[in-house]
Amino acid sequence: MKLAPMFLLLTIVASLSHRASAQDEFPILEGPLMGQKPPGLKAEPFAPGIISKSGWELEGVFAPNMKEFYFTLDRDVYNTENKTGFRPTVIGFRLINNKWVKYTEFPRAGEVSFSPDGKRMHMAKKYKDRAGDDWSELTSLGVMFDRPEWGIMRLSASATGTYVFDNYKQINTVRISTVKDGMRQEPVLLSSEINSGKKSAHPFIAPDESYLIWDSEREGGFGDSDLYISFKQPDGIWGPAINMGENVNSDKWDAYATVTSDGKYLLFNRAVDKANNNVDIYWVDAKIIDEIRNKNQ
């Protein structure tokens, strides 16, 4: 019986130590948008020196309630003394009493994206469902998607349940799977408007399916991989691939675009060095999408 108070004390000390460690690594931020000033119409680093540092930070995404933020870093190469290999890890923050606090950390099983209603967290071939204040266990999407010949990096979902996803095992094989009469349809390849160039990957579909953003290496681009957008036409066909321009793209690797659920901000990744060892999260006002649409009508 005398061990119980000591066990309780050790538990409290461990909990306080964990919180202190998390706070040392990521300072408490206050206010909306991880405490950051909203960007303008030219891309800029997201949370410089806090999230975007001199290492490998990518795949920044806000959950649809805008009260959770997730991004990925490498726990082995850049954050420990024992550089034993690549270990991509997802870090999750929550807005609690107007303060952003790190609340979770787990191995990346695929790029984190969300269903527009916020009830499902997609990670490539797998997903977690919202369970109260937490998430369910990681579950497979099933044999339609969990195929050995498919190396899905990102799967993005629309409000009607349409999926778009890539495949690093095969060049230019971005696919789409719709839902018809409540039944998931077999994925099919998107047109050459999307699947062309050296590679096409990391697609993001708008909740209303009005546009699709992805990254690709194409002739006439700014350098390495650029972000492109295609608008759905009145006949349901995807329009031409449009380079998102110099206010978004650079002469380095630009990729992994996502738009916040309120439609206000576009987040993506940019390599700071040519070797892609230093990658940061950038963001820009999503009004740039309307500007591109209006310019190309």
Coordinates of C-alpha atoms in Angstrom, one line a residue:
M1 CA 0.0 0.0 0.0
K2 CA 2.9 2.3 0.7
L3 CA 4.0 2.1 -3.0
A4 CA 0.8 3.7 -4.3
P5 CA 1.7 7.3 -3.3
M6 CA 5.2 6.9 -4.7
F7 CA 3.7 5.5 -8.0
L8 CA 1.3 8.4 -8.2
L9 CA 4.1 10.9 -7.6
L10 CA 6.3 9.3 -10.3
T11 CA 3.3 9.4 -12.7
I12 CA 2.8 13.1 -12.0
V13 CA 6.5 13.9 -12.5
A14 CA 6.6 11.9 -15.8
S15 CA 3.5 13.8 -17.0
L16 CA 4.9 17.2 -16.1
S17 CA 8.3 16.2 -17.7
H18 CA 6.5 15.2 -20.9
R19 CA 4.6 18.5 -21.0
A20 CA 7.8 20.5 -20.3
S21 CA 9.6 18.6 -23.1
A22 CA 6.8 19.3 -25.6
Q23 CA 6.8 22.9 -24.6
D24 CA 10.6 23.2 -25.0
E25 CA 10.3 21.8 -28.6
F26 CA 7.2 23.7 -29.5
P27 CA 6.4 26.9 -27.6
I28 CA 2.8 27.5 -26.7
L29 CA 1.1 29.6 -29.4
E30 CA -2.0 31.6 -28.9
G31 CA -4.9 32.6 -31.2
P32 CA -6.3 31.2 -34.5
L33 CA -4.0 29.7 -37.2
M34 CA -1.4 28.5 -34.8
G35 CA -1.0 32.1 -33.7
Q36 CA 0.3 33.2 -37.2
K37 CA -0.5 36.3 -39.1
P38 CA -2.4 35.4 -42.3
P39 CA -0.4 35.4 -45.5
G40 CA -1.0 37.6 -48.5
L41 CA -1.1 36.7 -52.2
K42 CA 2.6 35.7 -52.3
A43 CA 3.7 32.4 -50.5
E44 CA 5.6 32.7 -47.3
P45 CA 6.9 30.3 -44.6
F46 CA 4.4 29.0 -42.1
A47 CA 5.4 29.6 -38.5
P48 CA 9.1 30.3 -39.3
G49 CA 11.4 29.2 -36.5
I50 CA 8.6 27.3 -34.8
I51 CA 7.2 24.8 -37.3
S52 CA 9.3 25.6 -40.4
K53 CA 12.9 25.2 -39.2
S54 CA 16.2 24.2 -40.7
G55 CA 15.2 20.6 -41.1
W56 CA 12.5 18.5 -42.7
E57 CA 9.0 19.7 -41.9
L58 CA 6.2 19.1 -44.3
E59 CA 2.5 18.2 -44.9
G60 CA 1.0 20.9 -42.8
V61 CA -2.8 20.6 -42.5
F62 CA -5.5 22.0 -40.4
A63 CA -8.4 19.8 -39.4
P64 CA -11.8 21.1 -40.7
N65 CA -12.7 22.6 -37.3
M66 CA -9.5 24.7 -37.6
K67 CA -8.8 23.8 -34.0
E68 CA -6.2 21.0 -34.8
F69 CA -3.0 21.3 -36.8
Y70 CA -0.8 18.4 -38.0
F71 CA 2.5 18.3 -39.7
T72 CA 5.3 15.7 -40.3
L73 CA 9.0 15.7 -39.3
D74 CA 11.7 13.2 -39.2
R75 CA 12.5 12.0 -35.7
D76 CA 15.7 10.2 -36.5
V77 CA 17.6 12.2 -39.0
Y78 CA 17.1 15.7 -37.6
N79 CA 15.9 15.5 -34.0
T80 CA 18.1 12.8 -32.3
E81 CA 21.7 12.2 -31.7
N82 CA 21.4 8.6 -33.1
K83 CA 20.9 9.3 -36.7
T84 CA 19.8 5.7 -37.5
G85 CA 17.5 6.4 -40.5
F86 CA 14.3 7.9 -41.8
R87 CA 11.4 7.9 -39.3
P88 CA 8.6 10.3 -40.5
T89 CA 6.4 11.3 -37.5
V90 CA 3.2 13.2 -37.4
I91 CA 2.9 15.9 -34.7
G92 CA -0.6 17.0 -33.7
F93 CA -1.6 20.2 -31.9
R94 CA -5.0 21.3 -30.5
L95 CA -6.4 24.7 -29.7
I96 CA -7.3 24.6 -26.0
N97 CA -8.4 27.8 -24.2
N98 CA -7.0 29.8 -27.1
K99 CA -3.6 28.1 -26.8
W100 CA -2.1 25.6 -29.2
V101 CA -0.8 22.6 -27.3
K102 CA 0.9 19.5 -28.8
Y103 CA -1.4 16.6 -27.9
T104 CA -0.2 13.6 -30.1
E105 CA 2.6 12.1 -32.0
F106 CA 2.5 9.0 -34.1
P107 CA 4.4 7.3 -37.0
R108 CA 3.3 8.5 -40.5
A109 CA 1.4 5.8 -42.4
G110 CA 0.7 8.2 -45.3
E111 CA 0.1 11.9 -45.7
V112 CA -2.6 13.2 -43.3
S113 CA -5.7 14.6 -45.0
F114 CA -9.3 15.0 -43.8
S115 CA -12.8 14.3 -45.0
P116 CA -14.5 17.8 -45.4
D117 CA -16.8 17.0 -42.4
G118 CA -13.7 16.3 -40.2
K119 CA -15.0 12.9 -39.1
R120 CA -12.2 10.9 -40.9
M121 CA -8.5 11.3 -41.0
H122 CA -7.1 9.7 -44.2
M123 CA -3.5 8.4 -44.3
A124 CA -2.9 6.9 -47.8
K125 CA -4.5 3.4 -47.8
K126 CA -5.7 3.7 -44.2
Y127 CA -7.8 6.0 -42.1
K128 CA -8.9 6.8 -38.5
D129 CA -12.4 7.9 -37.6
R130 CA -13.2 10.6 -35.0
A131 CA -14.1 8.9 -31.7
G132 CA -15.3 11.6 -29.3
D133 CA -12.2 13.6 -28.4
D134 CA -9.8 11.0 -29.9
W135 CA -9.3 8.9 -33.0
S136 CA -10.0 5.2 -33.7
E137 CA -7.4 2.7 -34.5
L138 CA -5.8 2.8 -38.0
T139 CA -8.0 0.8 -40.4
S140 CA -7.4 -0.3 -44.0
L141 CA -9.6 1.1 -46.8
G142 CA -9.9 -2.4 -48.0
V143 CA -8.8 -4.5 -51.1
M144 CA -9.9 -1.9 -53.6
F145 CA -7.1 0.4 -52.4
D146 CA -4.7 -1.7 -50.4
R147 CA -3.0 -3.3 -53.4
P148 CA 0.7 -4.2 -53.5
E149 CA 1.2 -2.4 -56.8
W150 CA -0.2 0.8 -55.5
G151 CA 2.1 3.1 -53.4
I152 CA -0.4 5.7 -52.3
M153 CA 1.2 8.8 -50.7
R154 CA -1.9 11.0 -50.5
L155 CA -5.6 10.3 -50.7
S156 CA -7.9 13.3 -50.7
A157 CA -11.7 13.2 -50.3
S158 CA -14.5 15.5 -51.4
A159 CA -17.7 16.2 -49.6
T160 CA -19.6 13.5 -51.6
G161 CA -16.9 10.9 -50.9
T162 CA -15.0 11.1 -54.1
Y163 CA -11.3 10.0 -53.6
V164 CA -8.3 11.1 -55.6
F165 CA -4.9 9.5 -54.9
D166 CA -1.5 9.0 -56.3
N167 CA 0.9 6.1 -56.7
Y168 CA 4.7 6.5 -56.3
K169 CA 5.2 3.0 -57.8
Q170 CA 4.0 4.1 -61.2
I171 CA 4.6 7.4 -62.9
N172 CA 1.5 9.6 -63.8
T173 CA -1.1 7.3 -62.3
V174 CA -3.3 9.7 -60.3
R175 CA -6.7 8.0 -60.0
I176 CA -10.2 9.0 -59.0
S177 CA -12.9 6.9 -57.3
T178 CA -16.5 8.2 -57.0
V179 CA -19.5 7.1 -55.1
K180 CA -22.6 6.2 -57.1
D181 CA -25.9 5.1 -55.5
G182 CA -24.1 4.6 -52.2
M183 CA -21.5 2.3 -53.8
R184 CA -17.8 3.0 -54.0
Q185 CA -16.7 2.8 -57.7
E186 CA -13.5 1.2 -59.0
P187 CA -10.7 3.8 -59.2
V188 CA -9.9 5.0 -62.8
L189 CA -7.0 7.0 -64.1
L190 CA -7.5 10.7 -64.6
S191 CA -7.0 12.3 -68.0
S192 CA -3.6 13.3 -69.4
E193 CA -4.4 16.9 -68.3
I194 CA -3.5 15.6 -64.8
N195 CA -1.3 12.6 -65.6
S196 CA 1.5 14.0 -67.7
G197 CA 5.0 15.4 -67.3
K198 CA 7.8 13.6 -65.4
K199 CA 5.5 12.8 -62.5
S200 CA 2.1 13.8 -61.0
A201 CA 1.5 13.3 -57.3
H202 CA -0.1 14.4 -54.1
P203 CA -3.5 15.5 -55.4
F204 CA -6.0 17.7 -53.4
I205 CA -9.6 17.8 -54.5
A206 CA -11.8 20.7 -53.4
P207 CA -14.7 19.7 -51.2
D208 CA -17.2 20.7 -53.9
E209 CA -15.0 19.1 -56.6
S210 CA -14.7 22.4 -58.4
Y211 CA -10.9 22.1 -58.7
L212 CA -8.0 19.7 -58.3
I213 CA -4.5 20.8 -57.2
W214 CA -1.4 18.5 -57.6
D215 CA 2.3 18.8 -58.2
S216 CA 4.2 17.8 -61.3
E217 CA 7.4 18.3 -63.2
R218 CA 6.5 19.8 -66.6
E219 CA 8.1 21.7 -69.4
G220 CA 7.8 25.4 -68.9
G221 CA 7.7 25.1 -65.1
F222 CA 9.7 27.2 -62.7
G223 CA 12.3 24.6 -61.8
D224 CA 11.7 21.3 -60.0
S225 CA 8.2 20.2 -59.2
D226 CA 5.5 22.9 -59.4
L227 CA 1.9 23.2 -58.2
Y228 CA -0.8 22.9 -60.9
I229 CA -4.5 23.4 -60.8
S230 CA -7.3 22.1 -63.0
F231 CA -10.9 23.4 -62.8
K232 CA -13.9 21.2 -63.5
Q233 CA -15.7 22.3 -66.6
P234 CA -19.6 22.6 -66.9
D235 CA -19.6 19.2 -68.7
G236 CA -17.8 17.5 -65.8
I237 CA -14.5 17.2 -67.6
W238 CA -11.3 18.4 -65.9
G239 CA -9.9 21.5 -67.6
P240 CA -6.3 22.1 -68.6
A241 CA -3.4 22.0 -66.1
I242 CA -2.6 25.5 -65.1
N243 CA 0.7 26.4 -63.4
M244 CA -0.2 28.3 -60.2
G245 CA 2.4 30.9 -61.0
E246 CA 5.4 32.6 -59.4
N247 CA 3.6 33.7 -56.3
V248 CA 3.2 30.1 -55.4
N249 CA 6.0 28.2 -57.2
S250 CA 9.7 28.6 -57.0
D251 CA 12.8 27.3 -58.8
K252 CA 12.9 24.5 -56.2
W253 CA 10.6 21.6 -55.2
D254 CA 7.0 22.8 -54.5
A255 CA 4.5 20.1 -53.6
Y256 CA 1.8 18.7 -51.2
A257 CA -0.8 21.4 -51.5
T258 CA -3.9 21.5 -49.3
V259 CA -6.6 24.1 -48.8
T260 CA -8.1 24.8 -45.4
S261 CA -11.7 23.9 -44.9
D262 CA -12.8 27.5 -44.7
G263 CA -11.3 28.0 -48.2
K264 CA -9.0 30.8 -47.0
Y265 CA -5.5 29.4 -47.1
L266 CA -3.4 27.2 -49.3
L267 CA -0.6 25.3 -47.5
F268 CA 2.2 23.4 -49.3
N269 CA 5.8 22.4 -49.1
R270 CA 8.9 24.0 -50.6
A271 CA 12.5 22.7 -50.6
V272 CA 14.9 25.3 -49.2
D273 CA 17.9 23.4 -50.6
K274 CA 18.4 21.5 -53.8
A275 CA 18.9 18.2 -51.9
N276 CA 15.5 18.5 -50.2
N277 CA 17.1 18.0 -46.8
N278 CA 15.6 21.3 -45.6
V279 CA 11.9 21.4 -46.5
D280 CA 9.5 24.0 -45.0
I281 CA 5.8 24.5 -45.0
Y282 CA 4.6 27.6 -46.9
W283 CA 1.2 29.1 -47.2
V284 CA -0.6 31.8 -49.3
D285 CA -4.0 33.4 -49.4
A286 CA -6.4 31.0 -51.3
K287 CA -7.9 34.0 -53.1
I288 CA -5.1 33.2 -55.6
I289 CA -7.2 30.3 -56.8
D290 CA -10.0 32.7 -57.8
E291 CA -7.5 34.9 -59.5
I292 CA -6.2 32.0 -61.5
R293 CA -9.7 30.9 -62.4
N294 CA -10.8 34.4 -63.5
K295 CA -7.6 34.9 -65.5
N296 CA -8.2 31.6 -67.4
Q297 CA -11.9 31.7 -68.1

